[in-house]
PDB file of C-alpha atoms in Angstrom:
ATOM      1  CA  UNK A  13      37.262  83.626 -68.982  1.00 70.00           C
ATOM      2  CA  UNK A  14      38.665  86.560 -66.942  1.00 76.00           C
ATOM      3  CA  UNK A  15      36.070  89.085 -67.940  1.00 83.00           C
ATOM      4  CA  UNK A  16      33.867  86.201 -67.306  1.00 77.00           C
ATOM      5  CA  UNK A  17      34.891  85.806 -63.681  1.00 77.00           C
ATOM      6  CA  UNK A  18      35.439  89.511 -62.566  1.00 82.00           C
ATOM      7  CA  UNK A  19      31.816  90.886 -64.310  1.00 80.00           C
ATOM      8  CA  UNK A  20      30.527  88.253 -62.007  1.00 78.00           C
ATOM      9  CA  UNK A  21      32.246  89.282 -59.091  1.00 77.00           C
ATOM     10  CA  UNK A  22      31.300  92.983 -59.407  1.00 82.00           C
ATOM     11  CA  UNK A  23      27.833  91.837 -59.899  1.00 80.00           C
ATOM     12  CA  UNK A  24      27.916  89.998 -56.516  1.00 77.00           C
ATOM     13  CA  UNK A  25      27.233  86.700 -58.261  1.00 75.00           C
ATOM     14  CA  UNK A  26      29.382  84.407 -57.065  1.00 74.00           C
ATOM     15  CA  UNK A  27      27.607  81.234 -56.084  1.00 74.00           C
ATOM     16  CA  UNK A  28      27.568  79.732 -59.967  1.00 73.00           C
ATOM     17  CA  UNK A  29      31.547  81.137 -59.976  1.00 70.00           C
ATOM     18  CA  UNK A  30      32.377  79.677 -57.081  1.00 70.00           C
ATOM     19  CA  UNK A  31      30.557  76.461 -57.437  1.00 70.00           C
ATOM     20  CA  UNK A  32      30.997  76.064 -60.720  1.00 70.00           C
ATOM     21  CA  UNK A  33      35.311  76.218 -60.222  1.00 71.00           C
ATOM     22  CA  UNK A  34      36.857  72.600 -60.722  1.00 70.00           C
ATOM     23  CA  UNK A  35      39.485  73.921 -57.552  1.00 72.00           C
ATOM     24  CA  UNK A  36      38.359  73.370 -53.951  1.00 75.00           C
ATOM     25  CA  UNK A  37      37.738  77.556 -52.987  1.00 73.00           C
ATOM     26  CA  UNK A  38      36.440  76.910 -49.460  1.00 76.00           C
ATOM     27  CA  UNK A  39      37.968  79.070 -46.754  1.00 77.00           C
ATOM     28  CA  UNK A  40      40.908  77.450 -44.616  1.00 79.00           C
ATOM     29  CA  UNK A  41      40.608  77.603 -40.798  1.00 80.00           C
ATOM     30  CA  UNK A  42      42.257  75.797 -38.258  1.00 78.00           C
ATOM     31  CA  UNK A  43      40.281  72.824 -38.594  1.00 79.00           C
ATOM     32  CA  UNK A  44      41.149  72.588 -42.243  1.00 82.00           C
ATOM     33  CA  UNK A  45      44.660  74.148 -42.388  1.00 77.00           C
ATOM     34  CA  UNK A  46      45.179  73.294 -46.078  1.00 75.00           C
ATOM     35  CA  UNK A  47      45.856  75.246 -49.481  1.00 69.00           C
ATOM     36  CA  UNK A  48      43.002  75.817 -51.155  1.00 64.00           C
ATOM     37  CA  UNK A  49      42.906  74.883 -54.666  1.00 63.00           C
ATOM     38  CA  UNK A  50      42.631  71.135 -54.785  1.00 73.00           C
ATOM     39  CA  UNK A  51      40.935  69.042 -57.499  1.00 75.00           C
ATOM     40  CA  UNK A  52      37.478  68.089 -56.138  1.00 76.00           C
ATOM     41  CA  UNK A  53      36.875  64.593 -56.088  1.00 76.00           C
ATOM     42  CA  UNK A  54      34.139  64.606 -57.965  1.00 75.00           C
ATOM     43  CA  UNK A  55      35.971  66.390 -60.801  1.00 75.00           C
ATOM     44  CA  UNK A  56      39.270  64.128 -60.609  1.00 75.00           C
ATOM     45  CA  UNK A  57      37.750  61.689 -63.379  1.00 77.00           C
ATOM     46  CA  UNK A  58      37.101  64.428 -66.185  1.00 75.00           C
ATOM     47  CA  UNK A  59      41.259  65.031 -65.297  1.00 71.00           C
ATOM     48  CA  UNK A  60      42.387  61.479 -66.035  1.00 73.00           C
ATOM     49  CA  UNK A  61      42.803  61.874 -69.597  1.00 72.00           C
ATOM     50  CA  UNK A  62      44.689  65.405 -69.171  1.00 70.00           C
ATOM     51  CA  UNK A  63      46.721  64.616 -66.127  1.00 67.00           C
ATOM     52  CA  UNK A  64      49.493  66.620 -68.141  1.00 68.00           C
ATOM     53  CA  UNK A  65      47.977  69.763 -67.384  1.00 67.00           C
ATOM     54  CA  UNK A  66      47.854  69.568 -63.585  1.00 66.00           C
ATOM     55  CA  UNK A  67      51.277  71.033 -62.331  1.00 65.00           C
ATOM     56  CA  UNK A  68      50.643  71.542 -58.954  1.00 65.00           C
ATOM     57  CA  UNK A  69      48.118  68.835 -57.752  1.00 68.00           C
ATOM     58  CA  UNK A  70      49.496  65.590 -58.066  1.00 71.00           C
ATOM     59  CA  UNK A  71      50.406  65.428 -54.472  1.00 73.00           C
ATOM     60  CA  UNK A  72      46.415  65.003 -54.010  1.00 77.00           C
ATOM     61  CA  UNK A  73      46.073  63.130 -56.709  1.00 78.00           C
ATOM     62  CA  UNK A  74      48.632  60.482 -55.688  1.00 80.00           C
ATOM     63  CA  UNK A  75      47.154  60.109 -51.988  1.00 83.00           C
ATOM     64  CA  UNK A  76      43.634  58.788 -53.977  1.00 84.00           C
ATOM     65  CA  UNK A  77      46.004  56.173 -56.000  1.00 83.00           C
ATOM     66  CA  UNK A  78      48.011  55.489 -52.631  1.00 87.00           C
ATOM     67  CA  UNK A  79      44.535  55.041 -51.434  1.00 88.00           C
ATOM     68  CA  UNK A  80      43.265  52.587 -53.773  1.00 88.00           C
ATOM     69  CA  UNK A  81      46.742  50.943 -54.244  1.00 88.00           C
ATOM     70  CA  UNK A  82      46.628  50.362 -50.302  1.00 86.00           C
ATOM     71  CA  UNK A  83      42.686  49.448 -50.366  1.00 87.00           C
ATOM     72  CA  UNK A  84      43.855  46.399 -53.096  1.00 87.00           C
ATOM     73  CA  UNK A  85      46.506  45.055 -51.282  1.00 84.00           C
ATOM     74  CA  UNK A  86      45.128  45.260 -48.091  1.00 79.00           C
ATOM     75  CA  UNK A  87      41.973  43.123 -49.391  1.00 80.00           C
ATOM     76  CA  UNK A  88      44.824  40.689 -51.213  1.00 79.00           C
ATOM     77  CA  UNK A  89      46.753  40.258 -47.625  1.00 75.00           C
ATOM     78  CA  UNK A  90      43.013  39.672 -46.269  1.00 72.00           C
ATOM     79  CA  UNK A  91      42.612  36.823 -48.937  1.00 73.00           C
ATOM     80  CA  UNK A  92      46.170  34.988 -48.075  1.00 69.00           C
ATOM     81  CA  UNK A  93      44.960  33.306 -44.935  1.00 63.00           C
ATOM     82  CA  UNK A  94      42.167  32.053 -47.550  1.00 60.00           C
ATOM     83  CA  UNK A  95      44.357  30.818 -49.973  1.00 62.00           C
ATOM     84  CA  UNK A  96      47.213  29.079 -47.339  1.00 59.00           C
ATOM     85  CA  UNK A  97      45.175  28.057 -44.465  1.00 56.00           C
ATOM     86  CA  UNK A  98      41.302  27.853 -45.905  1.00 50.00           C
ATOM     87  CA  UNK A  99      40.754  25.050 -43.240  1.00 58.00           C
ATOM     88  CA  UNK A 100      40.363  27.301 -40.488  1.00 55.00           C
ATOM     89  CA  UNK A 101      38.920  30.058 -42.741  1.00 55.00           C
ATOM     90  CA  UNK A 102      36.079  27.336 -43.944  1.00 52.00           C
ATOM     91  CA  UNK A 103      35.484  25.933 -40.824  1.00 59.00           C
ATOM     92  CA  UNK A 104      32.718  26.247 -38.841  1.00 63.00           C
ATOM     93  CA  UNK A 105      34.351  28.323 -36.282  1.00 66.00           C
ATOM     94  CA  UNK A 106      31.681  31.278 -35.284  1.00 73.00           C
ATOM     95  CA  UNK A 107      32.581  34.819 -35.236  1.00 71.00           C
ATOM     96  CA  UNK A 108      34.894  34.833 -38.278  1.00 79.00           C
ATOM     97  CA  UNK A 109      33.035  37.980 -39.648  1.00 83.00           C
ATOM     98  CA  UNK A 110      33.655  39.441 -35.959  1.00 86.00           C
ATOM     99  CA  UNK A 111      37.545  38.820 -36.228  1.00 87.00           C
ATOM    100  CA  UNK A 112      37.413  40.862 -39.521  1.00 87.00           C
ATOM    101  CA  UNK A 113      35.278  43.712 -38.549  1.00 91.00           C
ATOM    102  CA  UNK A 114      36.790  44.054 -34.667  1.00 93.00           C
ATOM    103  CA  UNK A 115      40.367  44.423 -36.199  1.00 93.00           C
ATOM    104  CA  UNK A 116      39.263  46.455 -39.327  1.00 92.00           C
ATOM    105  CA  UNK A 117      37.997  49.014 -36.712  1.00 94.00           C
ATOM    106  CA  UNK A 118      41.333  49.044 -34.209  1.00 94.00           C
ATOM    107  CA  UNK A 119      43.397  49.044 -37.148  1.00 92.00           C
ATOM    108  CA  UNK A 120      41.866  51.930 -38.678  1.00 93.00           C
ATOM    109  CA  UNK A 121      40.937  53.998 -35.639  1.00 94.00           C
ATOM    110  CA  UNK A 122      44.248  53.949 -34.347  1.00 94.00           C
ATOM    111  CA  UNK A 123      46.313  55.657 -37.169  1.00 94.00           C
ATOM    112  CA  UNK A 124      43.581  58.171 -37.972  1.00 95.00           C
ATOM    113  CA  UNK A 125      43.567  59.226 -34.653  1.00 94.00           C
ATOM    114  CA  UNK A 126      47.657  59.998 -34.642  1.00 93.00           C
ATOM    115  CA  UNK A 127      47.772  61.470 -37.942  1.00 92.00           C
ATOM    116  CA  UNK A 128      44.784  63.990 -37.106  1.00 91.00           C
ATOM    117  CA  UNK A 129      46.003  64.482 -33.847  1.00 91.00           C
ATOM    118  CA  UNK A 130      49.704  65.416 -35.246  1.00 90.00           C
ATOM    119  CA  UNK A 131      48.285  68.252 -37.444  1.00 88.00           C
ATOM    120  CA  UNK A 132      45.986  69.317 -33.863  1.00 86.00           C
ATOM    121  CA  UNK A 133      49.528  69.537 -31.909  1.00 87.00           C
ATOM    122  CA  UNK A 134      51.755  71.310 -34.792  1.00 86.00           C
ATOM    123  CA  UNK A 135      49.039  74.164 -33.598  1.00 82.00           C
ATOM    124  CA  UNK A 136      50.363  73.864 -30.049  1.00 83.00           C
ATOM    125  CA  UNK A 137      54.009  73.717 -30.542  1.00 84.00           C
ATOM    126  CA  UNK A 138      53.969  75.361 -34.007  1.00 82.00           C
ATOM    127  CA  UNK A 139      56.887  72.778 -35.544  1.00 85.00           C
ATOM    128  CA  UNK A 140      55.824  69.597 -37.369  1.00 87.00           C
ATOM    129  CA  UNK A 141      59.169  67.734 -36.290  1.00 90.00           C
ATOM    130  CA  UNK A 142      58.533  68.260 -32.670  1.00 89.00           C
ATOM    131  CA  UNK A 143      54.880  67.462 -32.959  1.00 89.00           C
ATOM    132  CA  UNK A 144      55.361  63.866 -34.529  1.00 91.00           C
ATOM    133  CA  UNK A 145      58.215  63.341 -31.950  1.00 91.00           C
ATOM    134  CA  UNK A 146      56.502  63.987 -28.851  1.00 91.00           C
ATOM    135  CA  UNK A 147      52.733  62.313 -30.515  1.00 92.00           C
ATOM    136  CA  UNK A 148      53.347  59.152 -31.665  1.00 92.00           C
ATOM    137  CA  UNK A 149      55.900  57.917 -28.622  1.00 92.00           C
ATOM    138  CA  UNK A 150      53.341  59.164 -26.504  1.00 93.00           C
ATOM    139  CA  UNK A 151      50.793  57.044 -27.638  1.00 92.00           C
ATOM    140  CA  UNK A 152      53.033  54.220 -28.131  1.00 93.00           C
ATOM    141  CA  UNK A 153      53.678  54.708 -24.921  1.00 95.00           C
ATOM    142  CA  UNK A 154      50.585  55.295 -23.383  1.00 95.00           C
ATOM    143  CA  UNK A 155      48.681  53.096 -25.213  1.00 94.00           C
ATOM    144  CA  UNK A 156      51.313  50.268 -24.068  1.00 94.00           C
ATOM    145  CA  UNK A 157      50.623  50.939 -20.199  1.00 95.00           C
ATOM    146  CA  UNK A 158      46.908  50.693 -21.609  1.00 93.00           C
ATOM    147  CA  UNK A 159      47.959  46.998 -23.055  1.00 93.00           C
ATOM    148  CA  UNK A 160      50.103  45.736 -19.838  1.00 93.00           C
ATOM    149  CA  UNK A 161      46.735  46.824 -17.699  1.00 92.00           C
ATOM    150  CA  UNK A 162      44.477  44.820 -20.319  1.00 90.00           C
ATOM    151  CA  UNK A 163      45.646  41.918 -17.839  1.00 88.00           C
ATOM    152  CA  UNK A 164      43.752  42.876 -15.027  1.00 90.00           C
ATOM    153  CA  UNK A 165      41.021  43.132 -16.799  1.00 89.00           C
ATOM    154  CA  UNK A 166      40.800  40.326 -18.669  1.00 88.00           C
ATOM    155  CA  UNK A 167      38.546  37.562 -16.817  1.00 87.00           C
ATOM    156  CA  UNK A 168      36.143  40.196 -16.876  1.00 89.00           C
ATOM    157  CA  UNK A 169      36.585  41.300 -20.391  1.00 87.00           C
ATOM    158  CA  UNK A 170      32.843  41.695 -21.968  1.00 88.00           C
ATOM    159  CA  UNK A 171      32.120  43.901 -18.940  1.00 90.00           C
ATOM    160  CA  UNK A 172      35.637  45.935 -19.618  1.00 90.00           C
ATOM    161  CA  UNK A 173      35.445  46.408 -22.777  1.00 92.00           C
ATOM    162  CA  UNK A 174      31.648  47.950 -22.609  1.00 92.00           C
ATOM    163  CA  UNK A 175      33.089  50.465 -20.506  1.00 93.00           C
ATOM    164  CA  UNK A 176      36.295  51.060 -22.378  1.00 93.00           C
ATOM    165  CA  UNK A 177      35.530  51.138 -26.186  1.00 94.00           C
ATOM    166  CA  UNK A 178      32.950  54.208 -25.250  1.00 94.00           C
ATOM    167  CA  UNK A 179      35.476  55.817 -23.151  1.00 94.00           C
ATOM    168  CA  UNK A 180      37.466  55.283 -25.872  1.00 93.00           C
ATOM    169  CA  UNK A 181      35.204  57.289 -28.313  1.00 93.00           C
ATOM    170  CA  UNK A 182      34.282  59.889 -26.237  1.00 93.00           C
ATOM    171  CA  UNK A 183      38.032  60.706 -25.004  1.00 92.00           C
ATOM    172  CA  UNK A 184      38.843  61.153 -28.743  1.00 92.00           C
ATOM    173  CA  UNK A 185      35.844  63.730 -29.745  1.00 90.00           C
ATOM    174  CA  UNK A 186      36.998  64.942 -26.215  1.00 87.00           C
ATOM    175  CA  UNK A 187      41.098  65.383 -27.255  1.00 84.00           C
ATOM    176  CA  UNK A 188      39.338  67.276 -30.733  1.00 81.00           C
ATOM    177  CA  UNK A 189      37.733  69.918 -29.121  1.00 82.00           C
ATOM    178  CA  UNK A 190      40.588  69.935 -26.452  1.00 80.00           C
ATOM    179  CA  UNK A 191      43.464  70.358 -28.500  1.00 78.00           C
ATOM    180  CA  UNK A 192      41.401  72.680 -31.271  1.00 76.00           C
ATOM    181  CA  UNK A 193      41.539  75.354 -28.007  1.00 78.00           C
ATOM    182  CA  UNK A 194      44.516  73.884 -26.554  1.00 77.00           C
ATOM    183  CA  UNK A 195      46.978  76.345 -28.778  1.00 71.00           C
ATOM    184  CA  UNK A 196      44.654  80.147 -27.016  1.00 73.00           C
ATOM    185  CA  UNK A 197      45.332  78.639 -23.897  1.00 78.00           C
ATOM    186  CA  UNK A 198      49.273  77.865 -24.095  1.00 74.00           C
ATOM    187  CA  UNK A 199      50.323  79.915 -26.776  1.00 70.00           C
ATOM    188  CA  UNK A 200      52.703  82.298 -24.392  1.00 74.00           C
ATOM    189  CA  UNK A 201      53.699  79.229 -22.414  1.00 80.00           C
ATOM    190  CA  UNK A 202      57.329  78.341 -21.506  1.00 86.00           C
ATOM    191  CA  UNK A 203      57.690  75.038 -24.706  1.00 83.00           C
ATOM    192  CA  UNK A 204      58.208  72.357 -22.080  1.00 86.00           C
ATOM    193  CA  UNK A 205      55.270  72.937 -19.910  1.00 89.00           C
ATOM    194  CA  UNK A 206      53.609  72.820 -23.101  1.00 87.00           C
ATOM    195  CA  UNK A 207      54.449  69.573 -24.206  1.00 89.00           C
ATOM    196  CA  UNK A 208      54.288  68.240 -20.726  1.00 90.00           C
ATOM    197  CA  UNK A 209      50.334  69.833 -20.904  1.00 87.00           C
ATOM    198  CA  UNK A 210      50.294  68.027 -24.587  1.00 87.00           C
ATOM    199  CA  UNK A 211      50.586  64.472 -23.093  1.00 90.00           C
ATOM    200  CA  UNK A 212      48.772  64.873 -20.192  1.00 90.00           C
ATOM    201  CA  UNK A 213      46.000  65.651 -22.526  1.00 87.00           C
ATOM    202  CA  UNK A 214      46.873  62.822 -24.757  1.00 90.00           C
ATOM    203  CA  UNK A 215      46.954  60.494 -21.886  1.00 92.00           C
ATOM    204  CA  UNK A 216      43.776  59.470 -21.149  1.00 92.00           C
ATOM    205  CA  UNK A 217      42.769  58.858 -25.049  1.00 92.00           C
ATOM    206  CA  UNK A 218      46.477  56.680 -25.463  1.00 93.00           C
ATOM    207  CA  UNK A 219      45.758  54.595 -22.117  1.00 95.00           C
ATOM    208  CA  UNK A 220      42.137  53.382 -22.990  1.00 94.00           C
ATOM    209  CA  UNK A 221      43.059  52.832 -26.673  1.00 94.00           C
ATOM    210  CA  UNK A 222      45.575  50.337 -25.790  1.00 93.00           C
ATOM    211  CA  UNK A 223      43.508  48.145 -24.157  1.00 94.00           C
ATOM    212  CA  UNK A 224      40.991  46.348 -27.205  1.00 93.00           C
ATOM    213  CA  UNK A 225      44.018  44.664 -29.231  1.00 93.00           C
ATOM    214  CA  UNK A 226      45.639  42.905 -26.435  1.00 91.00           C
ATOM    215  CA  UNK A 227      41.608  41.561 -25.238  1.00 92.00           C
ATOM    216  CA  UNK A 228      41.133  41.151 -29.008  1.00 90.00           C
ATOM    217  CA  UNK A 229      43.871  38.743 -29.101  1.00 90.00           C
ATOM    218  CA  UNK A 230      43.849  37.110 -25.789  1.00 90.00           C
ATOM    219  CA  UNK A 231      40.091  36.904 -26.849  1.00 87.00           C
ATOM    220  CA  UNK A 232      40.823  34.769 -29.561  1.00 85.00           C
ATOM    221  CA  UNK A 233      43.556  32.523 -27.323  1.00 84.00           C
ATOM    222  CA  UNK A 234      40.582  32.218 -24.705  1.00 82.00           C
ATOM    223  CA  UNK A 235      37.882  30.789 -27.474  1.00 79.00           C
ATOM    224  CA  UNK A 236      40.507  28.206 -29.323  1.00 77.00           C
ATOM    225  CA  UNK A 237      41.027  30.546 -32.159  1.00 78.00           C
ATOM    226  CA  UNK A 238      44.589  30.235 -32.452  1.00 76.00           C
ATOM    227  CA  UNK A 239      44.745  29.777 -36.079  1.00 74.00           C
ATOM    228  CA  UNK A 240      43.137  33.622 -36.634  1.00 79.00           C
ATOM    229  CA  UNK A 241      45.770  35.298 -34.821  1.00 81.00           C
ATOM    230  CA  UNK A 242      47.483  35.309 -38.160  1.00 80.00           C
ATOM    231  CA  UNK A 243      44.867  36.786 -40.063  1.00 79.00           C
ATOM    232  CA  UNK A 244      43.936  39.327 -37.489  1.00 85.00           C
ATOM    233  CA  UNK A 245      47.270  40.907 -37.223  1.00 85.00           C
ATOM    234  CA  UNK A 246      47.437  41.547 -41.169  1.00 84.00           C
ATOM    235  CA  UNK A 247      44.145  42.833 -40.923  1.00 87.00           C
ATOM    236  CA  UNK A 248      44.593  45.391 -38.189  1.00 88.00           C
ATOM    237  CA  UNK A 249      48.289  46.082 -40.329  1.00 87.00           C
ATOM    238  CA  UNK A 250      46.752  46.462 -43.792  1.00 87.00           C
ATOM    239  CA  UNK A 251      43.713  48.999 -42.433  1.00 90.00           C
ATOM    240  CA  UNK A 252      46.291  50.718 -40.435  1.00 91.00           C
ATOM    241  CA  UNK A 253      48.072  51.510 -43.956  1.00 90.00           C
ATOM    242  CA  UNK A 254      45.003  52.652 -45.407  1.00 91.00           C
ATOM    243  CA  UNK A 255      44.063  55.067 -42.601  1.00 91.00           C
ATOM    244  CA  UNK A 256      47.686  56.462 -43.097  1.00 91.00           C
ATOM    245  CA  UNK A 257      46.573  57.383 -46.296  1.00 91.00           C
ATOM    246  CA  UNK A 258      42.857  58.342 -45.679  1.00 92.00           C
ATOM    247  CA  UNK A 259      43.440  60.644 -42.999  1.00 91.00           C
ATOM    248  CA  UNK A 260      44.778  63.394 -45.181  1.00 89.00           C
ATOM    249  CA  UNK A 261      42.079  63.070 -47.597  1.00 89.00           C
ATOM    250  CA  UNK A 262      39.264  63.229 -45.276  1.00 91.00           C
ATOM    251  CA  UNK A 263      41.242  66.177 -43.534  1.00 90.00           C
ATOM    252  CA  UNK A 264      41.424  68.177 -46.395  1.00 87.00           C
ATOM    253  CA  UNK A 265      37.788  67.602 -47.459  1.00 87.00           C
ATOM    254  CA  UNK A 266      35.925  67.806 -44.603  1.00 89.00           C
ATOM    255  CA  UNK A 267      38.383  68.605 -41.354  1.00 88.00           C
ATOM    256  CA  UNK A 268      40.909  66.984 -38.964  1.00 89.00           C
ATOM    257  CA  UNK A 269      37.143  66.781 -36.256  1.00 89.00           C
ATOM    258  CA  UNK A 270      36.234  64.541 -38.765  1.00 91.00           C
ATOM    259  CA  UNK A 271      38.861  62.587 -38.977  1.00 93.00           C
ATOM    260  CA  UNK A 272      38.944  61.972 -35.493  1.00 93.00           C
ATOM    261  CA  UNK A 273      35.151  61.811 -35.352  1.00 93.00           C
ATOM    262  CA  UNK A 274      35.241  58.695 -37.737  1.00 94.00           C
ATOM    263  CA  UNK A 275      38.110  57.634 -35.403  1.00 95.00           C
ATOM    264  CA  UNK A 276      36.096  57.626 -32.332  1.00 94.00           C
ATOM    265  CA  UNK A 277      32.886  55.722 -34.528  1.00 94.00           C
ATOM    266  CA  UNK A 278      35.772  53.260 -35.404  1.00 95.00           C
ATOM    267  CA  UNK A 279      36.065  52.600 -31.884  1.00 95.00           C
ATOM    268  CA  UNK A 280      32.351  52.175 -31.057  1.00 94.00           C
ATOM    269  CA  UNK A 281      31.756  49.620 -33.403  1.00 94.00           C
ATOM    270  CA  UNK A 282      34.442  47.618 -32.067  1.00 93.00           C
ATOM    271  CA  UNK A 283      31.963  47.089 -29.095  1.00 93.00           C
ATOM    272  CA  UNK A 284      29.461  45.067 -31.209  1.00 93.00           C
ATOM    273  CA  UNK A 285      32.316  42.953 -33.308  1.00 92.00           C
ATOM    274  CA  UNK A 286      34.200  42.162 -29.961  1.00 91.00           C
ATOM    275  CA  UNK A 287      31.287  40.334 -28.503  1.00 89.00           C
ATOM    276  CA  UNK A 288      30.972  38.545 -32.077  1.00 87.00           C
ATOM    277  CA  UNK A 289      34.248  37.980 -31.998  1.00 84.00           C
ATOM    278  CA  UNK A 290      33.995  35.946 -28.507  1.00 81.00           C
ATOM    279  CA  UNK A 291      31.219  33.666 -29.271  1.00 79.00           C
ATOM    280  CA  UNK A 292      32.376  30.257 -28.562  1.00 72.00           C
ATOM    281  CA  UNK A 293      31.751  27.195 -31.008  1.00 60.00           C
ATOM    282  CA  UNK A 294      29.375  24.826 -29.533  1.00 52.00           C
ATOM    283  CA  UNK A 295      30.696  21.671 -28.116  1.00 43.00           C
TER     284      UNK A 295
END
């Protein structure tokens, strides 16, 4: 197998080598700061039976059965407002399937967003410890200022929220390309300006993503849907689990941009569900 692989890389003829290799071989960069060498997806099935041999990749390996472990019992939390209160489930309130996919998307959105964004900042401030530290109370932070505001808003909520959810979207491909030249511009900055130049960035994004889950909910209070606040909670809960876990996959296959990419689509259909969401039962 070794004269194999060096006669064809003296002869230039790597392309069947390369593709051919069952380990991910692709360059790293910044947008995919990972060690190469990972099973490829397609390839993890042909492994199953010989899972013995892999010494070094069942980190990746467990985040697809953390995946599909998280996918089950997310659907099965789904399913318990089905089982223990079918009445409201059954009934012939409108805009069930809106509830679902509304929450599915904030749920989701909102943890790929901080994981992807964590691995963006470690670039700024070069230490993973400080990076999750100053990230996710930031965003808890600034997405609960975003939250308190959703008040103000809220008699005019289909007009606010056609306005906000593209914000939304666009401020998060924004804070990808921002912080992916964030780290040239600060490297040789003092650490606290940076982090201080780290939120401000981050601030924007936060604010306008804490806004759909309180007008989700207060949505749902306004339209006598009481009985799905339940329901809507797990939801958002169990997809925020799976993002937790999808994140790193996507990152390493295709890049944290696309992580945050899908984040920011996330956040765009929300637009289409929250209107479903609000259509009242007739009288």
């Amino acid at each position: 197998l070794y004269k194999l692989a060096a006669h064809a890389l003296l002869a230039e003829k790597t392309d069947p080598l390369l593709g051919g290799y069952i380990f991910d071989n692709r360059a790293l960069t910044d947008d995919r700061p990972y060690l190469a060498g990972y099973v490829r997806p397609a390839d993890i099935p042909r492994f199953l039976p010989l899972l013995e041999t892999i010494n070094d990749e069942w980190g990746y390996l467990l985040l697809w059965a953390t995946l599909l472990l998280a996918l089950v019992f997310g659907l099965l939390l789904m399913l318990f407002p089905v089982v223990f209160g079918w009445r409201a489930v059954f009934s012939r309130t409108k805009g069930k399937m809106g509830i679902v996919i509304y929450f599915i998307c904030l749920g989701l959105g909102y943890i790929l967003v901080e994981i992807a964004l964590i691995a963006k900042l470690v670039q700024v401030l070069g230490n993973p410890t400080v990076s999750v530290a100053v990230l996710i109370p930031g965003m808890l932070v600034f997405s609960g200022i975003g939250s308190w505001f959703s008040d103000r808003v809220k008699p005019n909520a289909d007009r606010a929220m056609a306005v906000i959810l593209p914000l939304a979207g666009i401020s998060i491909v924004f804070s990808a390309w921002g912080f992916s030249h964030l780290a040239g511009l600060v490297g040789a900055w003092p650490y606290g300006l940076k982090i201080l130049v780290s939120l401000m960035l981050l601030f924007p994004m936060a604010f306008l993503m804490g806004f759909p889950f309180a007008l989700g909910m207060s949505s749902l209070a306004d339209r006598g849907k009481n009985a799905f606040f339940i329901w809507a909670w797990g939801i958002n809960g169990s997809f925020s689990v799976v993002g937790s876990v999808l994140a790193p996959i996507l990152a390493v296959l295709f890049g944290l941009k696309a992580v945050l990419i899908l984040a920011a689509g996330c956040y765009l259909l929300a637009l289409p569900s929250f209107y479903w969401l609000r259509v009242r039962d007739q009288a």
